[in-house]
Amino acid sequence: MALGTTGLKHWAALLLPVMRTVDRPAILILGGGLIGLAIAHQLARRGQAVTVLSRRRSEAAGFVAAGMLAPHAEALAGEQLTLGQASLARIPTWVEQIEADSGLPCGLRPCGIVVPFATATERDAYPTAAWGEALERTDLEREVPGIGPSWQAGLLFAQDGQIDNRRRLMRALERACAGLGVAFEEGTEVLALERSAAGELQGVRLRRADGEELCLAADRAVLACGAWSARLLPQLPVFPVKGQMLSLQGPIGALNRVVFGPGTYLVPRDDGLLVVGATSEPEAGFGEGLTPAGQRQLQAGISALLPAACRWPPMERWWGFRPCTPDEGPLLGESPVPGLWLACGHHRNGVLLAAITAGLLADALAGGRDAETTRWLAAFSWRRFQG
Ligand code: GLY
């Protein structure tokens, strides 16, 4: 039997109330930084409705970090090294997806990272030395033309690299998310979690940019508020570790490898911009601003690593807050609040770990959890800090 227009309206009227009761609210992503966007993107790719709540775009660690992809140069160990290596392996495909969905380049540069040492003994004792190529002084001079005289040995981690997080990746991810229908609420601060009598997540209370306060219903949300994550769930052991940075404009091609020195690293973009990081200041808490001591540390690092760069014109100076945990590993997966998922505490490795974090959380939330996902979520559960 063919239905006329009147018949269709009649059927729609009968069906709509039913559909409303079975439709689940969108998954809320609390935090519009790199981790939140990466999860939103993967969820949207899996057909999920997603809303990103972002307080202030500019404070996201994704705009602050240098973009190193450096599990070996950072000397990660144990499960954190394995997680970092697994994420590094996923990055080319992850970037291809973002570039395809956004039409924008992400600035992935598999350029290798050189870690210099004063002596070969220090080099050979480096925790990840087995994954690198041992360099002598002449090799160092070839890999890092103009390297300072105090470095006599090095390790080249050819598998490590960088991505242009500040200028490209974040924009591409935002565009990719928007193109897949992710809703954004920028300027929205999440004030509290709303929970049922049984403790389950029911939604969030938020304040919009115009000052309006309201509750948004949700039975699933991801806490990706970076260094601020414990403000919504105080039992989470997440605290800020401030980092100050700067950038210089060097000649194109003057430096091709990332140089990862003690206390200072140099990350050369393909247009010659040199991103220099970073102080590590847990004692600063959420104290904002640059300090003379922090900037002097970076200047001393530049002069020791690449003296010629001291004459390159300065471009920007900035600071941010790494989200740290007591063991410096992330919190991934379920939280003490049923319905609330964790993706925070990535410390120095948020850019590196964004790919695997997004995949794991999206698989878990969209029902595609396999044995590998289950294993990682157990290894990085918040429960490891209990009692
Ligand atoms: N990923 C390097 C840093 O946090 O300084």
JSON list of N, CA, C and O and ligand atoms in Angstrom, two decimals, residues 64-70 74 241-245 260 263 265 267 277-280 322-323 346-352, ligand 1:
[
{"chain": "A", "resi": 64, "resn": "VAL", "atom": "N", "xyz": [50.16, 24.92, 22.80]},
{"chain": "A", "resi": 64, "resn": "VAL", "atom": "CA", "xyz": [51.31, 25.32, 23.60]},
{"chain": "A", "resi": 64, "resn": "VAL", "atom": "C", "xyz": [52.51, 24.42, 23.33]},
{"chain": "A", "resi": 64, "resn": "VAL", "atom": "O", "xyz": [53.66, 24.86, 23.32]},
{"chain": "A", "resi": 65, "resn": "ALA", "atom": "N", "xyz": [52.23, 23.14, 23.08]},
{"chain": "A", "resi": 65, "resn": "ALA", "atom": "CA", "xyz": [53.31, 22.15, 22.95]},
{"chain": "A", "resi": 65, "resn": "ALA", "atom": "C", "xyz": [54.17, 22.42, 21.72]},
{"chain": "A", "resi": 65, "resn": "ALA", "atom": "O", "xyz": [53.79, 23.17, 20.83]},
{"chain": "A", "resi": 66, "resn": "ALA", "atom": "N", "xyz": [55.32, 21.75, 21.68]},
{"chain": "A", "resi": 66, "resn": "ALA", "atom": "CA", "xyz": [56.23, 21.89, 20.53]},
{"chain": "A", "resi": 66, "resn": "ALA", "atom": "C", "xyz": [55.90, 20.89, 19.44]},
{"chain": "A", "resi": 66, "resn": "ALA", "atom": "O", "xyz": [56.39, 21.00, 18.32]},
{"chain": "A", "resi": 67, "resn": "GLY", "atom": "N", "xyz": [55.12, 19.88, 19.76]},
{"chain": "A", "resi": 67, "resn": "GLY", "atom": "CA", "xyz": [54.70, 18.91, 18.74]},
{"chain": "A", "resi": 67, "resn": "GLY", "atom": "C", "xyz": [55.68, 17.78, 18.51]},
{"chain": "A", "resi": 67, "resn": "GLY", "atom": "O", "xyz": [55.62, 17.11, 17.48]},
{"chain": "A", "resi": 68, "resn": "MET", "atom": "N", "xyz": [56.55, 17.51, 19.50]},
{"chain": "A", "resi": 68, "resn": "MET", "atom": "CA", "xyz": [57.49, 16.39, 19.31]},
{"chain": "A", "resi": 68, "resn": "MET", "atom": "C", "xyz": [56.76, 15.06, 19.42]},
{"chain": "A", "resi": 68, "resn": "MET", "atom": "O", "xyz": [55.86, 14.89, 20.25]},
{"chain": "A", "resi": 69, "resn": "LEU", "atom": "N", "xyz": [57.17, 14.14, 18.59]},
{"chain": "A", "resi": 69, "resn": "LEU", "atom": "CA", "xyz": [56.66, 12.76, 18.62]},
{"chain": "A", "resi": 69, "resn": "LEU", "atom": "C", "xyz": [57.86, 11.92, 19.05]},
{"chain": "A", "resi": 69, "resn": "LEU", "atom": "O", "xyz": [58.63, 11.45, 18.22]},
{"chain": "A", "resi": 70, "resn": "ALA", "atom": "N", "xyz": [58.04, 11.79, 20.36]},
{"chain": "A", "resi": 70, "resn": "ALA", "atom": "CA", "xyz": [59.37, 11.44, 20.86]},
{"chain": "A", "resi": 70, "resn": "ALA", "atom": "C", "xyz": [59.38, 10.42, 21.99]},
{"chain": "A", "resi": 70, "resn": "ALA", "atom": "O", "xyz": [59.96, 10.67, 23.05]},
{"chain": "A", "resi": 74, "resn": "GLU", "atom": "N", "xyz": [62.36, 11.15, 24.63]},
{"chain": "A", "resi": 74, "resn": "GLU", "atom": "CA", "xyz": [61.87, 11.50, 25.98]},
{"chain": "A", "resi": 74, "resn": "GLU", "atom": "C", "xyz": [62.24, 10.44, 27.01]},
{"chain": "A", "resi": 74, "resn": "GLU", "atom": "O", "xyz": [61.91, 10.57, 28.18]},
{"chain": "A", "resi": 241, "resn": "VAL", "atom": "N", "xyz": [52.09, 21.23, 35.38]},
{"chain": "A", "resi": 241, "resn": "VAL", "atom": "CA", "xyz": [53.55, 21.46, 35.34]},
{"chain": "A", "resi": 241, "resn": "VAL", "atom": "C", "xyz": [53.77, 22.51, 34.24]},
{"chain": "A", "resi": 241, "resn": "VAL", "atom": "O", "xyz": [53.69, 22.21, 33.05]},
{"chain": "A", "resi": 242, "resn": "LYS", "atom": "N", "xyz": [54.03, 23.72, 34.70]},
{"chain": "A", "resi": 242, "resn": "LYS", "atom": "CA", "xyz": [54.16, 24.84, 33.76]},
{"chain": "A", "resi": 242, "resn": "LYS", "atom": "C", "xyz": [55.38, 24.68, 32.85]},
{"chain": "A", "resi": 242, "resn": "LYS", "atom": "O", "xyz": [56.43, 24.19, 33.28]},
{"chain": "A", "resi": 243, "resn": "GLY", "atom": "N", "xyz": [55.23, 25.11, 31.61]},
{"chain": "A", "resi": 243, "resn": "GLY", "atom": "CA", "xyz": [56.36, 25.13, 30.68]},
{"chain": "A", "resi": 243, "resn": "GLY", "atom": "C", "xyz": [56.38, 26.46, 29.94]},
{"chain": "A", "resi": 243, "resn": "GLY", "atom": "O", "xyz": [55.33, 26.93, 29.48]},
{"chain": "A", "resi": 244, "resn": "GLN", "atom": "N", "xyz": [57.55, 27.08, 29.85]},
{"chain": "A", "resi": 244, "resn": "GLN", "atom": "CA", "xyz": [57.70, 28.30, 29.06]},
{"chain": "A", "resi": 244, "resn": "GLN", "atom": "C", "xyz": [58.43, 27.96, 27.76]},
{"chain": "A", "resi": 244, "resn": "GLN", "atom": "O", "xyz": [59.30, 27.10, 27.74]},
{"chain": "A", "resi": 245, "resn": "MET", "atom": "N", "xyz": [58.07, 28.65, 26.70]},
{"chain": "A", "resi": 245, "resn": "MET", "atom": "CA", "xyz": [58.63, 28.36, 25.39]},
{"chain": "A", "resi": 245, "resn": "MET", "atom": "C", "xyz": [58.89, 29.65, 24.62]},
{"chain": "A", "resi": 245, "resn": "MET", "atom": "O", "xyz": [58.43, 30.72, 25.01]},
{"chain": "A", "resi": 260, "resn": "PHE", "atom": "N", "xyz": [67.26, 17.40, 21.05]},
{"chain": "A", "resi": 260, "resn": "PHE", "atom": "CA", "xyz": [66.64, 17.24, 22.36]},
{"chain": "A", "resi": 260, "resn": "PHE", "atom": "C", "xyz": [67.73, 17.26, 23.42]},
{"chain": "A", "resi": 260, "resn": "PHE", "atom": "O", "xyz": [68.31, 16.23, 23.77]},
{"chain": "A", "resi": 263, "resn": "GLY", "atom": "N", "xyz": [67.06, 19.94, 29.34]},
{"chain": "A", "resi": 263, "resn": "GLY", "atom": "CA", "xyz": [66.41, 21.20, 29.72]},
{"chain": "A", "resi": 263, "resn": "GLY", "atom": "C", "xyz": [65.97, 22.07, 28.56]},
{"chain": "A", "resi": 263, "resn": "GLY", "atom": "O", "xyz": [65.22, 23.02, 28.75]},
{"chain": "A", "resi": 265, "resn": "TYR", "atom": "N", "xyz": [64.99, 21.91, 24.14]},
{"chain": "A", "resi": 265, "resn": "TYR", "atom": "CA", "xyz": [64.94, 21.22, 22.84]},
{"chain": "A", "resi": 265, "resn": "TYR", "atom": "C", "xyz": [64.63, 22.22, 21.74]},
{"chain": "A", "resi": 265, "resn": "TYR", "atom": "O", "xyz": [64.04, 23.28, 21.99]},
{"chain": "A", "resi": 267, "resn": "VAL", "atom": "N", "xyz": [63.00, 22.53, 17.91]},
{"chain": "A", "resi": 267, "resn": "VAL", "atom": "CA", "xyz": [62.13, 21.82, 16.96]},
{"chain": "A", "resi": 267, "resn": "VAL", "atom": "C", "xyz": [61.99, 22.67, 15.70]},
{"chain": "A", "resi": 267, "resn": "VAL", "atom": "O", "xyz": [61.27, 23.68, 15.70]},
{"chain": "A", "resi": 277, "resn": "GLY", "atom": "N", "xyz": [61.77, 24.75, 23.52]},
{"chain": "A", "resi": 277, "resn": "GLY", "atom": "CA", "xyz": [61.13, 24.48, 24.81]},
{"chain": "A", "resi": 277, "resn": "GLY", "atom": "C", "xyz": [62.14, 23.85, 25.72]},
{"chain": "A", "resi": 277, "resn": "GLY", "atom": "O", "xyz": [63.25, 23.55, 25.32]},
{"chain": "A", "resi": 278, "resn": "ALA", "atom": "N", "xyz": [61.75, 23.57, 26.83]},
{"chain": "A", "resi": 278, "resn": "ALA", "atom": "CA", "xyz": [60.71, 24.17, 27.63]},
{"chain": "A", "resi": 278, "resn": "ALA", "atom": "C", "xyz": [61.11, 24.03, 29.08]},
{"chain": "A", "resi": 278, "resn": "ALA", "atom": "O", "xyz": [61.79, 23.07, 29.44]},
{"chain": "A", "resi": 279, "resn": "THR", "atom": "N", "xyz": [60.72, 25.01, 29.86]},
{"chain": "A", "resi": 279, "resn": "THR", "atom": "CA", "xyz": [60.95, 24.86, 31.30]},
{"chain": "A", "resi": 279, "resn": "THR", "atom": "C", "xyz": [60.01, 23.80, 31.85]},
{"chain": "A", "resi": 279, "resn": "THR", "atom": "O", "xyz": [59.02, 23.43, 31.21]},
{"chain": "A", "resi": 280, "resn": "SER", "atom": "N", "xyz": [60.29, 23.33, 33.03]},
{"chain": "A", "resi": 280, "resn": "SER", "atom": "CA", "xyz": [59.41, 22.36, 33.70]},
{"chain": "A", "resi": 280, "resn": "SER", "atom": "C", "xyz": [59.28, 22.84, 35.14]},
{"chain": "A", "resi": 280, "resn": "SER", "atom": "O", "xyz": [60.22, 22.71, 35.93]},
{"chain": "A", "resi": 322, "resn": "ARG", "atom": "N", "xyz": [51.33, 21.62, 31.47]},
{"chain": "A", "resi": 322, "resn": "ARG", "atom": "CA", "xyz": [51.21, 20.19, 31.16]},
{"chain": "A", "resi": 322, "resn": "ARG", "atom": "C", "xyz": [50.33, 19.54, 32.23]},
{"chain": "A", "resi": 322, "resn": "ARG", "atom": "O", "xyz": [50.48, 19.85, 33.41]},
{"chain": "A", "resi": 323, "resn": "PRO", "atom": "N", "xyz": [49.49, 18.60, 31.82]},
{"chain": "A", "resi": 323, "resn": "PRO", "atom": "CA", "xyz": [48.68, 17.88, 32.81]},
{"chain": "A", "resi": 323, "resn": "PRO", "atom": "C", "xyz": [49.45, 16.64, 33.29]},
{"chain": "A", "resi": 323, "resn": "PRO", "atom": "O", "xyz": [49.63, 15.69, 32.55]},
{"chain": "A", "resi": 346, "resn": "HIS", "atom": "N", "xyz": [48.38, 13.57, 30.30]},
{"chain": "A", "resi": 346, "resn": "HIS", "atom": "CA", "xyz": [49.38, 13.09, 29.32]},
{"chain": "A", "resi": 346, "resn": "HIS", "atom": "C", "xyz": [50.76, 13.71, 29.51]},
{"chain": "A", "resi": 346, "resn": "HIS", "atom": "O", "xyz": [51.68, 13.42, 28.74]},
{"chain": "A", "resi": 347, "resn": "HIS", "atom": "N", "xyz": [50.90, 14.61, 30.48]},
{"chain": "A", "resi": 347, "resn": "HIS", "atom": "CA", "xyz": [52.17, 15.22, 30.85]},
{"chain": "A", "resi": 347, "resn": "HIS", "atom": "C", "xyz": [52.91, 15.77, 29.62]},
{"chain": "A", "resi": 347, "resn": "HIS", "atom": "O", "xyz": [52.36, 16.62, 28.93]},
{"chain": "A", "resi": 348, "resn": "ARG", "atom": "N", "xyz": [54.12, 15.26, 29.32]},
{"chain": "A", "resi": 348, "resn": "ARG", "atom": "CA", "xyz": [54.92, 15.83, 28.22]},
{"chain": "A", "resi": 348, "resn": "ARG", "atom": "C", "xyz": [54.56, 15.21, 26.88]},
{"chain": "A", "resi": 348, "resn": "ARG", "atom": "O", "xyz": [55.18, 15.55, 25.86]},
{"chain": "A", "resi": 349, "resn": "ASN", "atom": "N", "xyz": [53.60, 14.29, 26.85]},
{"chain": "A", "resi": 349, "resn": "ASN", "atom": "CA", "xyz": [53.46, 13.46, 25.64]},
{"chain": "A", "resi": 349, "resn": "ASN", "atom": "C", "xyz": [52.07, 13.49, 25.02]},
{"chain": "A", "resi": 349, "resn": "ASN", "atom": "O", "xyz": [51.65, 12.54, 24.35]},
{"chain": "A", "resi": 350, "resn": "GLY", "atom": "N", "xyz": [51.35, 14.60, 25.23]},
{"chain": "A", "resi": 350, "resn": "GLY", "atom": "CA", "xyz": [49.98, 14.68, 24.72]},
{"chain": "A", "resi": 350, "resn": "GLY", "atom": "C", "xyz": [49.90, 14.61, 23.20]},
{"chain": "A", "resi": 350, "resn": "GLY", "atom": "O", "xyz": [49.01, 13.97, 22.65]},
{"chain": "A", "resi": 351, "resn": "VAL", "atom": "N", "xyz": [50.84, 15.26, 22.52]},
{"chain": "A", "resi": 351, "resn": "VAL", "atom": "CA", "xyz": [50.78, 15.24, 21.06]},
{"chain": "A", "resi": 351, "resn": "VAL", "atom": "C", "xyz": [51.07, 13.83, 20.56]},
{"chain": "A", "resi": 351, "resn": "VAL", "atom": "O", "xyz": [50.35, 13.29, 19.72]},
{"chain": "A", "resi": 352, "resn": "LEU", "atom": "N", "xyz": [52.12, 13.23, 21.10]},
{"chain": "A", "resi": 352, "resn": "LEU", "atom": "CA", "xyz": [52.45, 11.85, 20.73]},
{"chain": "A", "resi": 352, "resn": "LEU", "atom": "C", "xyz": [51.28, 10.90, 20.99]},
{"chain": "A", "resi": 352, "resn": "LEU", "atom": "O", "xyz": [50.95, 10.05, 20.16]},
{"chain": "B", "resi": 1, "resn": "GLY", "atom": "N1", "xyz": [56.92, 17.43, 25.18]},
{"chain": "B", "resi": 1, "resn": "GLY", "atom": "C1", "xyz": [57.90, 18.26, 25.69]},
{"chain": "B", "resi": 1, "resn": "GLY", "atom": "C2", "xyz": [57.47, 19.10, 26.79]},
{"chain": "B", "resi": 1, "resn": "GLY", "atom": "O1", "xyz": [56.45, 18.89, 27.40]},
{"chain": "B", "resi": 1, "resn": "GLY", "atom": "O2", "xyz": [58.17, 20.03, 27.10]}
]
